[in-house]
Amino acid sequence: MTTLIEVDELAALLETPEPPVLLDVRWRLAGPPGIEDYRKGHLPGAVFVDLDRDLAAPPGPAGRHPLPDAEAFQRAMRAAGVSAGRPVVVYDDADSTAAARAWWVLRYFGHEQVRVLNGGYRAWTEAGRPVTDRTPTPEPGDFTARPGGLPMLDARGAAAVAERGVLLDARAAERYRGEVEPIDPVAGHIPGAVSAPTTANVGPDGRFLAPEELRERFTRLGVAPAAEVGAYCGSGVTAAHEVLALELAGFPAALYVGSWSNWVSDPANPVATGEN
């Protein structure tokens, strides 16, 4: 099973007797919550999952979007109809930023059959596929959350990867350089990290670049098959997108879930600015 799924394949699977569980993960860092978009229209059978509530624990020193507690995540996924033996497809508006977070957390907690709709809701509607405003009532799932399905970094681990491997900073380049910081209290980046904005992982239509293009991009940034690779962002959301893109390119990578918001919560952690 591949990590991505295209519109036509998903449409065909939704017509089968045992369709995948479909999760709508539309989310905005600022502006109206994703549930409002969901209520206006969503893929038939899709259940809304709230990134802030279901895919993260409350913000604090661990970061703005720390990893959810296993029991709480299990409860949320069961309520959405997620079961261990049933495939899951996640989608957001278009570029898979929020969907990648759902993909990563589900995989981290042990679900092995998770795919991301390439191009998201936009690709679905542009293909003329049907949408609905009806909210389904899914049968409760039996998913059991077991941590450790994907590699994860803490602050010390991220610093080690920056020193001996390749630590990618998924934020906008100006935030990496420390020229602006619209959210966190300190501007800059983890010393030794390499700027790699996630916006370069997708095309104008929000779909991921081809694997060979992603492989070429990450190779230019210093990633190699034998290298230890990690990724971080502001709060662990867009960095999951980076990890997904790296997987598409054939490079396994660890996610620093706490990311910059956790790093700067400890004044002892060093901060770098400017180009790498």
CSV table of N, CA, C and O in Angstrom, one decimal, residues 104-188:
chain,number,residue,atom,x,y,z
A,104,TRP,N,0.7,10.9,10.3
A,104,TRP,CA,1.8,10.6,11.2
A,104,TRP,C,1.4,10.1,12.6
A,104,TRP,O,1.9,9.1,13.1
A,105,VAL,N,0.4,10.7,13.2
A,105,VAL,CA,-0.1,10.3,14.5
A,105,VAL,C,-0.7,8.9,14.5
A,105,VAL,O,-0.4,8.1,15.3
A,106,LEU,N,-1.5,8.7,13.4
A,106,LEU,CA,-2.1,7.3,13.3
A,106,LEU,C,-1.0,6.3,13.1
A,106,LEU,O,-1.0,5.2,13.8
A,107,ARG,N,0.0,6.5,12.3
A,107,ARG,CA,1.1,5.6,12.1
A,107,ARG,C,1.9,5.5,13.4
A,107,ARG,O,2.3,4.4,13.7
A,108,TYR,N,2.2,6.6,14.1
A,108,TYR,CA,3.0,6.5,15.3
A,108,TYR,C,2.3,5.6,16.3
A,108,TYR,O,2.9,4.8,17.0
A,109,PHE,N,1.0,5.7,16.4
A,109,PHE,CA,0.2,4.9,17.4
A,109,PHE,C,-0.2,3.5,16.8
A,109,PHE,O,-1.0,2.9,17.4
A,110,GLY,N,0.4,3.1,15.7
A,110,GLY,CA,0.4,1.7,15.3
A,110,GLY,C,-0.6,1.3,14.2
A,110,GLY,O,-0.6,0.2,13.8
A,111,HIS,N,-1.3,2.3,13.6
A,111,HIS,CA,-2.1,1.9,12.5
A,111,HIS,C,-1.3,1.9,11.2
A,111,HIS,O,-0.6,2.9,10.8
A,112,GLU,N,-1.3,0.7,10.5
A,112,GLU,CA,-0.4,0.5,9.4
A,112,GLU,C,-1.0,0.8,8.0
A,112,GLU,O,-0.3,0.7,7.0
A,113,GLN,N,-2.3,1.1,8.0
A,113,GLN,CA,-2.9,1.3,6.7
A,113,GLN,C,-3.6,2.7,6.6
A,113,GLN,O,-4.8,2.8,6.7
A,114,VAL,N,-2.7,3.7,6.5
A,114,VAL,CA,-3.2,5.1,6.4
A,114,VAL,C,-2.6,5.7,5.1
A,114,VAL,O,-1.4,5.6,4.8
A,115,ARG,N,-3.5,6.3,4.4
A,115,ARG,CA,-3.1,7.0,3.2
A,115,ARG,C,-3.7,8.4,3.2
A,115,ARG,O,-4.7,8.7,3.8
A,116,VAL,N,-3.0,9.3,2.4
A,116,VAL,CA,-3.4,10.7,2.3
A,116,VAL,C,-3.9,10.9,0.9
A,116,VAL,O,-3.3,10.6,-0.1
A,117,LEU,N,-5.1,11.6,0.8
A,117,LEU,CA,-5.7,11.9,-0.5
A,117,LEU,C,-4.8,13.1,-1.1
A,117,LEU,O,-4.8,14.2,-0.6
A,118,ASN,N,-4.2,12.7,-2.2
A,118,ASN,CA,-3.3,13.7,-2.8
A,118,ASN,C,-4.1,14.8,-3.5
A,118,ASN,O,-4.9,14.6,-4.3
A,119,GLY,N,-3.8,16.0,-3.0
A,119,GLY,CA,-4.6,17.2,-3.5
A,119,GLY,C,-5.8,17.5,-2.7
A,119,GLY,O,-6.5,18.5,-2.9
A,120,GLY,N,-6.2,16.6,-1.8
A,120,GLY,CA,-7.2,16.9,-0.8
A,120,GLY,C,-8.6,17.2,-1.4
A,120,GLY,O,-9.0,16.7,-2.5
A,121,TYR,N,-9.4,17.9,-0.6
A,121,TYR,CA,-10.8,18.3,-1.0
A,121,TYR,C,-10.8,19.0,-2.3
A,121,TYR,O,-11.7,18.8,-3.1
A,122,ARG,N,-9.8,19.8,-2.6
A,122,ARG,CA,-9.8,20.6,-3.8
A,122,ARG,C,-9.7,19.6,-5.0
A,122,ARG,O,-10.5,19.8,-6.0
A,123,ALA,N,-8.9,18.7,-4.9
A,123,ALA,CA,-8.7,17.7,-6.0
A,123,ALA,C,-10.0,16.9,-6.3
A,123,ALA,O,-10.4,16.7,-7.4
A,124,TRP,N,-10.6,16.6,-5.2
A,124,TRP,CA,-11.9,15.8,-5.2
A,124,TRP,C,-13.0,16.6,-6.0
A,124,TRP,O,-13.6,16.1,-6.9
A,125,THR,N,-13.2,17.8,-5.5
A,125,THR,CA,-14.2,18.6,-6.2
A,125,THR,C,-13.9,19.1,-7.6
A,125,THR,O,-14.8,19.1,-8.4
A,126,GLU,N,-12.6,19.3,-7.9
A,126,GLU,CA,-12.2,19.7,-9.2
A,126,GLU,C,-12.4,18.5,-10.2
A,126,GLU,O,-12.6,18.8,-11.4
A,127,ALA,N,-12.4,17.3,-9.7
A,127,ALA,CA,-12.6,16.1,-10.5
A,127,ALA,C,-14.1,15.9,-10.7
A,127,ALA,O,-14.5,14.9,-11.4
A,128,GLY,N,-15.0,16.8,-10.1
A,128,GLY,CA,-16.4,16.6,-10.2
A,128,GLY,C,-17.0,15.5,-9.4
A,128,GLY,O,-18.2,15.1,-9.6
A,129,ARG,N,-16.3,15.1,-8.3
A,129,ARG,CA,-16.8,14.1,-7.5
A,129,ARG,C,-17.8,14.7,-6.5
A,129,ARG,O,-17.8,15.8,-6.1
A,130,PRO,N,-18.8,13.8,-6.0
A,130,PRO,CA,-19.8,14.4,-5.2
A,130,PRO,C,-19.4,14.7,-3.7
A,130,PRO,O,-18.4,14.1,-3.2
A,131,VAL,N,-20.0,15.7,-3.2
A,131,VAL,CA,-19.8,16.1,-1.8
A,131,VAL,C,-21.2,16.1,-1.1
A,131,VAL,O,-22.2,16.1,-1.7
A,132,THR,N,-21.2,16.2,0.2
A,132,THR,CA,-22.4,16.2,1.0
A,132,THR,C,-22.3,17.1,2.2
A,132,THR,O,-21.1,17.3,2.7
A,133,ASP,N,-23.4,17.5,2.8
A,133,ASP,CA,-23.3,18.2,4.1
A,133,ASP,C,-23.9,17.4,5.2
A,133,ASP,O,-24.1,17.8,6.3
A,134,ARG,N,-24.2,16.1,4.9
A,134,ARG,CA,-24.8,15.2,5.9
A,134,ARG,C,-23.6,14.7,6.8
A,134,ARG,O,-22.6,14.2,6.3
A,135,THR,N,-23.8,14.7,8.1
A,135,THR,CA,-22.9,14.2,9.0
A,135,THR,C,-23.2,12.7,9.3
A,135,THR,O,-24.2,12.4,9.9
A,136,PRO,N,-22.3,11.8,9.0
A,136,PRO,CA,-22.5,10.4,9.3
A,136,PRO,C,-22.4,10.1,10.8
A,136,PRO,O,-21.8,10.8,11.5
A,137,THR,N,-23.0,9.0,11.1
A,137,THR,CA,-22.8,8.4,12.5
A,137,THR,C,-22.1,7.1,12.4
A,137,THR,O,-22.7,6.1,12.1
A,138,PRO,N,-20.7,7.1,12.5
A,138,PRO,CA,-20.0,5.9,12.3
A,138,PRO,C,-20.1,4.9,13.4
A,138,PRO,O,-20.4,5.3,14.5
A,139,GLU,N,-20.0,3.6,13.0
A,139,GLU,CA,-20.0,2.6,14.1
A,139,GLU,C,-18.6,2.7,14.8
A,139,GLU,O,-17.6,2.9,14.2
A,140,PRO,N,-18.6,2.6,16.1
A,140,PRO,CA,-17.4,2.8,16.9
A,140,PRO,C,-16.3,1.7,16.4
A,140,PRO,O,-16.7,0.6,16.1
A,141,GLY,N,-15.1,2.2,16.3
A,141,GLY,CA,-14.0,1.3,15.9
A,141,GLY,C,-13.4,0.6,17.1
A,141,GLY,O,-13.8,0.8,18.2
A,142,ASP,N,-12.4,-0.2,16.7
A,142,ASP,CA,-11.7,-1.0,17.8
A,142,ASP,C,-10.2,-0.7,17.8
A,142,ASP,O,-9.4,-1.5,18.4
A,143,PHE,N,-9.8,0.4,17.2
A,143,PHE,CA,-8.4,0.8,17.2
A,143,PHE,C,-7.8,0.9,18.6
A,143,PHE,O,-8.3,1.5,19.5
A,144,THR,N,-6.6,0.3,18.7
A,144,THR,CA,-5.9,0.3,20.0
A,144,THR,C,-4.6,1.1,19.7
A,144,THR,O,-3.8,0.7,18.9
A,145,ALA,N,-4.4,2.2,20.4
A,145,ALA,CA,-3.2,3.1,20.2
A,145,ALA,C,-2.0,2.5,20.9
A,145,ALA,O,-2.0,2.3,22.2
A,146,ARG,N,-1.0,2.1,20.2
A,146,ARG,CA,0.3,1.6,20.7
A,146,ARG,C,1.4,2.5,20.2
A,146,ARG,O,1.8,2.5,19.0
A,147,PRO,N,2.0,3.3,21.1
A,147,PRO,CA,3.1,4.2,20.7
A,147,PRO,C,4.3,3.5,20.1
A,147,PRO,O,4.6,2.4,20.4
A,148,GLY,N,5.0,4.3,19.3
A,148,GLY,CA,6.3,3.8,18.8
A,148,GLY,C,6.3,3.3,17.3
A,148,GLY,O,7.3,2.8,16.9
A,149,GLY,N,5.2,3.5,16.6
A,149,GLY,CA,5.2,3.0,15.2
A,149,GLY,C,6.1,3.8,14.3
A,149,GLY,O,6.4,3.3,13.2
A,150,LEU,N,6.4,5.0,14.6
A,150,LEU,CA,7.3,5.8,13.8
A,150,LEU,C,8.3,6.5,14.7
A,150,LEU,O,8.0,6.7,15.9
A,151,PRO,N,9.5,6.8,14.2
A,151,PRO,CA,10.6,7.4,15.1
A,151,PRO,C,10.2,8.9,15.4
A,151,PRO,O,9.7,9.6,14.6
A,152,MET,N,10.5,9.2,16.7
A,152,MET,CA,10.2,10.5,17.2
A,152,MET,C,11.4,11.1,18.0
A,152,MET,O,12.2,10.4,18.6
A,153,LEU,N,11.6,12.4,17.9
A,153,LEU,CA,12.7,13.1,18.6
A,153,LEU,C,12.2,14.0,19.7
A,153,LEU,O,11.1,14.6,19.6
A,154,ASP,N,13.0,14.1,20.7
A,154,ASP,CA,12.8,15.2,21.7
A,154,ASP,C,13.9,16.3,21.4
A,154,ASP,O,14.6,16.2,20.4
A,155,ALA,N,14.0,17.3,22.3
A,155,ALA,CA,14.9,18.4,22.0
A,155,ALA,C,16.3,17.9,21.9
A,155,ALA,O,17.1,18.2,21.0
A,156,ARG,N,16.7,17.0,22.9
A,156,ARG,CA,18.1,16.5,22.8
A,156,ARG,C,18.3,15.7,21.6
A,156,ARG,O,19.4,15.8,21.0
A,157,GLY,N,17.4,14.8,21.2
A,157,GLY,CA,17.5,14.1,20.0
A,157,GLY,C,17.6,14.9,18.7
A,157,GLY,O,18.4,14.6,17.8
A,158,ALA,N,16.8,16.0,18.7
A,158,ALA,CA,16.9,16.9,17.5
A,158,ALA,C,18.3,17.6,17.4
A,158,ALA,O,18.8,17.7,16.3
A,159,ALA,N,18.8,18.0,18.6
A,159,ALA,CA,20.2,18.6,18.6
A,159,ALA,C,21.2,17.6,18.1
A,159,ALA,O,22.1,18.0,17.3
A,160,ALA,N,21.1,16.3,18.5
A,160,ALA,CA,22.0,15.3,18.0
A,160,ALA,C,21.9,15.1,16.5
A,160,ALA,O,23.0,14.9,15.9
A,161,VAL,N,20.7,15.0,16.0
A,161,VAL,CA,20.6,14.8,14.6
A,161,VAL,C,21.2,16.0,13.8
A,161,VAL,O,21.8,15.9,12.8
A,162,ALA,N,21.0,17.2,14.3
A,162,ALA,CA,21.5,18.4,13.7
A,162,ALA,C,23.0,18.3,13.6
A,162,ALA,O,23.7,18.9,12.7
A,163,GLU,N,23.6,17.7,14.6
A,163,GLU,CA,25.1,17.6,14.7
A,163,GLU,C,25.7,16.5,13.9
A,163,GLU,O,26.7,16.7,13.2
A,164,ARG,N,25.0,15.3,13.9
A,164,ARG,CA,25.6,14.2,13.2
A,164,ARG,C,24.9,13.8,11.9
A,164,ARG,O,25.4,12.9,11.2
A,165,GLY,N,23.7,14.3,11.7
A,165,GLY,CA,22.9,14.0,10.5
A,165,GLY,C,22.4,15.2,9.8
A,165,GLY,O,23.1,16.2,9.6
A,166,VAL,N,21.1,15.1,9.4
A,166,VAL,CA,20.5,16.2,8.7
A,166,VAL,C,19.1,16.5,9.4
A,166,VAL,O,18.2,15.7,9.4
A,167,LEU,N,19.0,17.7,10.0
A,167,LEU,CA,17.8,18.1,10.6
A,167,LEU,C,17.2,19.2,9.8
A,167,LEU,O,17.8,20.3,9.6
A,168,LEU,N,16.0,18.9,9.2
A,168,LEU,CA,15.3,19.9,8.3
A,168,LEU,C,14.3,20.7,9.1
A,168,LEU,O,13.5,20.2,9.8
A,169,ASP,N,14.4,22.0,8.8
A,169,ASP,CA,13.5,23.0,9.4
A,169,ASP,C,12.4,23.3,8.3
A,169,ASP,O,12.7,23.8,7.3
A,170,ALA,N,11.1,22.8,8.6
A,170,ALA,CA,10.1,22.9,7.6
A,170,ALA,C,9.3,24.2,7.5
A,170,ALA,O,8.4,24.4,6.7
A,171,ARG,N,9.7,25.2,8.3
A,171,ARG,CA,9.0,26.5,8.3
A,171,ARG,C,9.5,27.3,7.1
A,171,ARG,O,10.4,27.0,6.4
A,172,ALA,N,8.8,28.5,7.0
A,172,ALA,CA,9.2,29.4,5.9
A,172,ALA,C,10.6,29.9,6.2
A,172,ALA,O,11.1,30.0,7.3
A,173,ALA,N,11.3,30.2,5.1
A,173,ALA,CA,12.7,30.5,5.2
A,173,ALA,C,13.0,31.7,6.1
A,173,ALA,O,14.0,31.8,6.8
A,174,GLU,N,12.1,32.7,6.1
A,174,GLU,CA,12.3,33.9,6.9
A,174,GLU,C,12.1,33.6,8.4
A,174,GLU,O,12.8,34.3,9.2
A,175,ARG,N,11.3,32.7,8.7
A,175,ARG,CA,11.3,32.3,10.1
A,175,ARG,C,12.5,31.5,10.5
A,175,ARG,O,13.0,31.7,11.6
A,176,TYR,N,13.0,30.7,9.7
A,176,TYR,CA,14.3,30.0,9.9
A,176,TYR,C,15.4,30.9,10.2
A,176,TYR,O,16.2,30.8,11.1
A,177,ARG,N,15.5,32.0,9.3
A,177,ARG,CA,16.6,32.9,9.4
A,177,ARG,C,16.4,33.9,10.7
A,177,ARG,O,17.3,34.6,11.0
A,178,GLY,N,15.2,33.9,11.3
A,178,GLY,CA,15.0,34.7,12.4
A,178,GLY,C,14.5,36.1,12.1
A,178,GLY,O,14.5,37.0,12.9
A,179,GLU,N,14.2,36.3,10.8
A,179,GLU,CA,13.8,37.7,10.4
A,179,GLU,C,12.4,38.0,10.9
A,179,GLU,O,12.1,39.2,11.2
A,180,VAL,N,11.5,37.1,11.0
A,180,VAL,CA,10.2,37.2,11.6
A,180,VAL,C,9.8,36.0,12.4
A,180,VAL,O,10.4,34.9,12.2
A,181,GLU,N,9.0,36.2,13.4
A,181,GLU,CA,8.4,35.1,14.1
A,181,GLU,C,7.0,35.5,14.6
A,181,GLU,O,6.9,36.1,15.7
A,182,PRO,N,6.0,35.1,13.8
A,182,PRO,CA,4.7,35.5,14.1
A,182,PRO,C,4.0,34.8,15.3
A,182,PRO,O,2.9,35.2,15.7
A,183,ILE,N,4.5,33.7,15.8
A,183,ILE,CA,3.8,32.9,16.7
A,183,ILE,C,4.6,32.6,18.0
A,183,ILE,O,4.1,32.9,19.1
A,184,ASP,N,5.8,32.1,17.9
A,184,ASP,CA,6.6,31.8,19.0
A,184,ASP,C,7.4,33.0,19.6
A,184,ASP,O,7.7,33.9,18.9
A,185,PRO,N,7.8,32.9,20.9
A,185,PRO,CA,8.4,34.1,21.5
A,185,PRO,C,9.8,34.4,21.1
A,185,PRO,O,10.3,35.5,21.4
A,186,VAL,N,10.5,33.4,20.5
A,186,VAL,CA,11.9,33.6,20.0
A,186,VAL,C,12.0,33.3,18.6
A,186,VAL,O,11.4,32.3,18.1
A,187,ALA,N,12.8,34.1,17.8
A,187,ALA,CA,13.0,33.8,16.4
A,187,ALA,C,14.3,33.1,16.2
A,187,ALA,O,15.3,33.3,16.9
A,188,GLY,N,14.4,32.4,15.1
A,188,GLY,CA,15.6,31.7,14.7
A,188,GLY,C,15.4,30.2,14.5
A,188,GLY,O,14.3,29.8,14.2
